[in-house]
Amino acid sequence: MTDKSLEAIKKVVEEKNIKRLFFEAHWIYRNRLDEIRDFFKVPITFKTGIETFDNDFRERVLRKGADFKDYREVKKYFDSPCVMVGIKGQTREMIDHDMEIIKNFSHATVNIFMNNSTDIKRDDELVKWFVEKYRYLEDDPRVDILFEITDFGVG
């Protein structure tokens, strides 16, 4: 973000007496998060789109550029991982593993994959299985689950 954008957000935070911010940052910015915390001087929940904790799938297929090897590395910097489910090539076991790992965070976002302009495609059968098995996450206040890309009101 530009300095002008940061200043504009900070002004709104102060005017509206906002007590917590949510920001999303890529893994490569992990060492700069304290700069944002120091600037805003309110608690910040930092999210990061790692998509999966399966290192091979994340880097070889999704090419995320998030080269951590263990979820504890992510937890050291970020409060809330964003994971993606329903991608061709993903397995039920990979998703089950991701759902276990997100329990170690104070917050998580689970996105159901939607086809887009990339070569990566949605696996509708896997999505159906996920929704049946993990629908209960809708009631977990620590998890935001996005069944549609517009579930946050944007997109």
mmCIF file of N, CA and C in Angstrom, residues 80-139:
data_model
loop_
_atom_site.group_PDB
_atom_site.id
_atom_site.type_symbol
_atom_site.label_atom_id
_atom_site.label_comp_id
_atom_site.label_asym_id
_atom_site.label_seq_id
_atom_site.Cartn_x
_atom_site.Cartn_y
_atom_site.Cartn_z
ATOM 1 N N SER A 80 -3.910 -15.938 11.039
ATOM 2 C CA SER A 80 -5.015 -16.573 10.344
ATOM 3 C C SER A 80 -4.612 -17.055 8.951
ATOM 4 N N PRO A 81 -4.457 -18.369 8.779
ATOM 5 C CA PRO A 81 -4.183 -18.865 7.428
ATOM 6 C C PRO A 81 -5.472 -18.932 6.614
ATOM 7 N N CYS A 82 -5.342 -18.685 5.328
ATOM 8 C CA CYS A 82 -6.451 -18.877 4.399
ATOM 9 C C CYS A 82 -6.115 -20.110 3.582
ATOM 10 N N VAL A 83 -6.993 -21.103 3.639
ATOM 11 C CA VAL A 83 -6.770 -22.332 2.883
ATOM 12 C C VAL A 83 -7.849 -22.481 1.815
ATOM 13 N N MET A 84 -7.510 -23.214 0.777
ATOM 14 C CA MET A 84 -8.393 -23.410 -0.363
ATOM 15 C C MET A 84 -8.716 -24.891 -0.474
ATOM 16 N N VAL A 85 -9.975 -25.199 -0.736
ATOM 17 C CA VAL A 85 -10.375 -26.594 -0.921
ATOM 18 C C VAL A 85 -11.143 -26.748 -2.223
ATOM 19 N N GLY A 86 -11.062 -27.945 -2.775
ATOM 20 C CA GLY A 86 -11.819 -28.247 -3.982
ATOM 21 C C GLY A 86 -11.059 -28.045 -5.264
ATOM 22 N N ILE A 87 -9.749 -28.254 -5.222
ATOM 23 C CA ILE A 87 -8.901 -28.056 -6.390
ATOM 24 C C ILE A 87 -8.533 -29.425 -6.963
ATOM 25 N N LYS A 88 -8.640 -29.578 -8.265
ATOM 26 C CA LYS A 88 -8.229 -30.832 -8.903
ATOM 27 C C LYS A 88 -6.778 -31.119 -8.513
ATOM 28 N N GLY A 89 -6.541 -32.354 -8.112
ATOM 29 C CA GLY A 89 -5.212 -32.759 -7.661
ATOM 30 C C GLY A 89 -5.120 -32.805 -6.148
ATOM 31 N N GLN A 90 -5.979 -32.079 -5.471
ATOM 32 C CA GLN A 90 -6.045 -32.157 -4.018
ATOM 33 C C GLN A 90 -6.697 -33.480 -3.627
ATOM 34 N N THR A 91 -6.377 -33.964 -2.447
ATOM 35 C CA THR A 91 -7.011 -35.191 -1.960
ATOM 36 C C THR A 91 -7.787 -34.901 -0.684
ATOM 37 N N ARG A 92 -8.662 -35.815 -0.353
ATOM 38 C CA ARG A 92 -9.414 -35.694 0.913
ATOM 39 C C ARG A 92 -8.448 -35.670 2.090
ATOM 40 N N GLU A 93 -7.415 -36.474 2.002
ATOM 41 C CA GLU A 93 -6.427 -36.534 3.088
ATOM 42 C C GLU A 93 -5.702 -35.193 3.251
ATOM 43 N N MET A 94 -5.390 -34.546 2.153
ATOM 44 C CA MET A 94 -4.747 -33.231 2.227
ATOM 45 C C MET A 94 -5.671 -32.230 2.912
ATOM 46 N N ILE A 95 -6.942 -32.268 2.549
ATOM 47 C CA ILE A 95 -7.904 -31.339 3.148
ATOM 48 C C ILE A 95 -8.101 -31.656 4.623
ATOM 49 N N ASP A 96 -8.248 -32.930 4.968
ATOM 50 C CA ASP A 96 -8.378 -33.305 6.385
ATOM 51 C C ASP A 96 -7.177 -32.793 7.177
ATOM 52 N N HIS A 97 -5.990 -32.936 6.616
ATOM 53 C CA HIS A 97 -4.766 -32.466 7.278
ATOM 54 C C HIS A 97 -4.818 -30.949 7.481
ATOM 55 N N ASP A 98 -5.232 -30.219 6.448
ATOM 56 C CA ASP A 98 -5.354 -28.760 6.570
ATOM 57 C C ASP A 98 -6.376 -28.374 7.636
ATOM 58 N N MET A 99 -7.489 -29.091 7.702
ATOM 59 C CA MET A 99 -8.529 -28.771 8.688
ATOM 60 C C MET A 99 -8.038 -29.041 10.111
ATOM 61 N N GLU A 100 -7.180 -30.028 10.264
ATOM 62 C CA GLU A 100 -6.574 -30.274 11.579
ATOM 63 C C GLU A 100 -5.605 -29.153 11.939
ATOM 64 N N ILE A 101 -4.810 -28.730 10.991
ATOM 65 C CA ILE A 101 -3.807 -27.705 11.260
ATOM 66 C C ILE A 101 -4.441 -26.362 11.610
ATOM 67 N N ILE A 102 -5.520 -25.982 10.938
ATOM 68 C CA ILE A 102 -6.096 -24.658 11.229
ATOM 69 C C ILE A 102 -6.604 -24.548 12.659
ATOM 70 N N LYS A 103 -6.820 -25.672 13.329
ATOM 71 C CA LYS A 103 -7.235 -25.649 14.738
ATOM 72 C C LYS A 103 -6.157 -25.028 15.623
ATOM 73 N N ASN A 104 -4.926 -24.964 15.139
ATOM 74 C CA ASN A 104 -3.812 -24.409 15.905
ATOM 75 C C ASN A 104 -3.737 -22.886 15.836
ATOM 76 N N PHE A 105 -4.618 -22.269 15.069
ATOM 77 C CA PHE A 105 -4.622 -20.820 14.896
ATOM 78 C C PHE A 105 -5.846 -20.218 15.573
ATOM 79 N N SER A 106 -5.739 -18.963 15.939
ATOM 80 C CA SER A 106 -6.868 -18.285 16.576
ATOM 81 C C SER A 106 -7.988 -17.985 15.586
ATOM 82 N N HIS A 107 -7.654 -18.007 14.305
ATOM 83 C CA HIS A 107 -8.632 -17.709 13.257
ATOM 84 C C HIS A 107 -8.158 -18.368 11.969
ATOM 85 N N ALA A 108 -9.096 -18.711 11.099
ATOM 86 C CA ALA A 108 -8.753 -19.247 9.777
ATOM 87 C C ALA A 108 -9.880 -18.936 8.797
ATOM 88 N N THR A 109 -9.524 -18.892 7.538
ATOM 89 C CA THR A 109 -10.508 -18.749 6.466
ATOM 90 C C THR A 109 -10.366 -19.942 5.547
ATOM 91 N N VAL A 110 -11.493 -20.547 5.213
ATOM 92 C CA VAL A 110 -11.518 -21.666 4.287
ATOM 93 C C VAL A 110 -12.316 -21.228 3.065
ATOM 94 N N ASN A 111 -11.657 -21.231 1.919
ATOM 95 C CA ASN A 111 -12.291 -20.841 0.660
ATOM 96 C C ASN A 111 -12.542 -22.077 -0.191
ATOM 97 N N ILE A 112 -13.747 -22.185 -0.718
ATOM 98 C CA ILE A 112 -14.014 -23.236 -1.692
ATOM 99 C C ILE A 112 -13.631 -22.692 -3.058
ATOM 100 N N PHE A 113 -12.777 -23.410 -3.741
ATOM 101 C CA PHE A 113 -12.224 -22.951 -5.009
ATOM 102 C C PHE A 113 -13.309 -22.741 -6.062
ATOM 103 N N MET A 114 -13.176 -21.639 -6.781
ATOM 104 C CA MET A 114 -14.039 -21.333 -7.919
ATOM 105 C C MET A 114 -13.148 -21.232 -9.151
ATOM 106 N N ASN A 115 -13.602 -21.782 -10.253
ATOM 107 C CA ASN A 115 -12.821 -21.679 -11.485
ATOM 108 C C ASN A 115 -12.582 -20.221 -11.833
ATOM 109 N N ASN A 116 -11.434 -19.959 -12.427
ATOM 110 C CA ASN A 116 -11.060 -18.600 -12.808
ATOM 111 C C ASN A 116 -10.257 -18.683 -14.111
ATOM 112 N N SER A 117 -9.452 -17.695 -14.371
ATOM 113 C CA SER A 117 -8.726 -17.655 -15.642
ATOM 114 C C SER A 117 -7.455 -18.504 -15.657
ATOM 115 N N THR A 118 -7.120 -19.139 -14.549
ATOM 116 C CA THR A 118 -5.917 -19.979 -14.511
ATOM 117 C C THR A 118 -6.215 -21.376 -15.039
ATOM 118 N N ASP A 119 -5.166 -22.165 -15.202
ATOM 119 C CA ASP A 119 -5.318 -23.552 -15.647
ATOM 120 C C ASP A 119 -5.765 -24.476 -14.513
ATOM 121 N N ILE A 120 -5.746 -23.991 -13.288
ATOM 122 C CA ILE A 120 -6.161 -24.780 -12.135
ATOM 123 C C ILE A 120 -7.681 -24.873 -12.161
ATOM 124 N N LYS A 121 -8.203 -26.079 -11.910
ATOM 125 C CA LYS A 121 -9.639 -26.300 -12.033
ATOM 126 C C LYS A 121 -10.242 -26.838 -10.740
ATOM 127 N N ARG A 122 -11.525 -26.595 -10.606
ATOM 128 C CA ARG A 122 -12.305 -27.029 -9.456
ATOM 129 C C ARG A 122 -12.639 -28.514 -9.596
ATOM 130 N N ASP A 123 -12.655 -29.199 -8.452
ATOM 131 C CA ASP A 123 -13.056 -30.601 -8.380
ATOM 132 C C ASP A 123 -14.402 -30.642 -7.666
ATOM 133 N N ASP A 124 -15.492 -30.686 -8.430
ATOM 134 C CA ASP A 124 -16.835 -30.609 -7.849
ATOM 135 C C ASP A 124 -17.140 -31.758 -6.896
ATOM 136 N N GLU A 125 -16.627 -32.939 -7.185
ATOM 137 C CA GLU A 125 -16.854 -34.087 -6.304
ATOM 138 C C GLU A 125 -16.168 -33.865 -4.953
ATOM 139 N N LEU A 126 -14.978 -33.314 -4.986
ATOM 140 C CA LEU A 126 -14.249 -33.019 -3.757
ATOM 141 C C LEU A 126 -14.952 -31.913 -2.967
ATOM 142 N N VAL A 127 -15.473 -30.915 -3.663
ATOM 143 C CA VAL A 127 -16.220 -29.845 -3.001
ATOM 144 C C VAL A 127 -17.446 -30.418 -2.304
ATOM 145 N N LYS A 128 -18.175 -31.279 -2.984
ATOM 146 C CA LYS A 128 -19.376 -31.893 -2.386
ATOM 147 C C LYS A 128 -19.015 -32.654 -1.111
ATOM 148 N N TRP A 129 -17.944 -33.442 -1.183
ATOM 149 C CA TRP A 129 -17.486 -34.180 -0.005
ATOM 150 C C TRP A 129 -17.126 -33.223 1.127
ATOM 151 N N PHE A 130 -16.379 -32.166 0.800
ATOM 152 C CA PHE A 130 -15.960 -31.204 1.815
ATOM 153 C C PHE A 130 -17.170 -30.557 2.489
ATOM 154 N N VAL A 131 -18.126 -30.097 1.701
ATOM 155 C CA VAL A 131 -19.307 -29.420 2.259
ATOM 156 C C VAL A 131 -20.069 -30.358 3.184
ATOM 157 N N GLU A 132 -20.212 -31.618 2.789
ATOM 158 C CA GLU A 132 -20.911 -32.581 3.641
ATOM 159 C C GLU A 132 -20.148 -32.834 4.940
ATOM 160 N N LYS A 133 -18.854 -32.986 4.857
ATOM 161 C CA LYS A 133 -18.058 -33.323 6.041
ATOM 162 C C LYS A 133 -17.801 -32.128 6.953
ATOM 163 N N TYR A 134 -17.592 -30.954 6.356
ATOM 164 C CA TYR A 134 -17.133 -29.804 7.144
ATOM 165 C C TYR A 134 -18.141 -28.659 7.231
ATOM 166 N N ARG A 135 -19.385 -28.897 6.898
ATOM 167 C CA ARG A 135 -20.413 -27.854 6.962
ATOM 168 C C ARG A 135 -20.481 -27.244 8.373
ATOM 169 N N TYR A 136 -20.188 -28.045 9.400
ATOM 170 C CA TYR A 136 -20.246 -27.580 10.783
ATOM 171 C C TYR A 136 -19.324 -26.384 11.048
ATOM 172 N N LEU A 137 -18.335 -26.177 10.201
ATOM 173 C CA LEU A 137 -17.419 -25.050 10.397
ATOM 174 C C LEU A 137 -18.144 -23.705 10.310
ATOM 175 N N GLU A 138 -19.313 -23.697 9.677
ATOM 176 C CA GLU A 138 -20.113 -22.466 9.616
ATOM 177 C C GLU A 138 -20.428 -21.945 11.018
ATOM 178 N N ASP A 139 -20.509 -22.839 11.983
ATOM 179 C CA ASP A 139 -20.870 -22.473 13.356
ATOM 180 C C ASP A 139 -19.663 -22.215 14.252
#
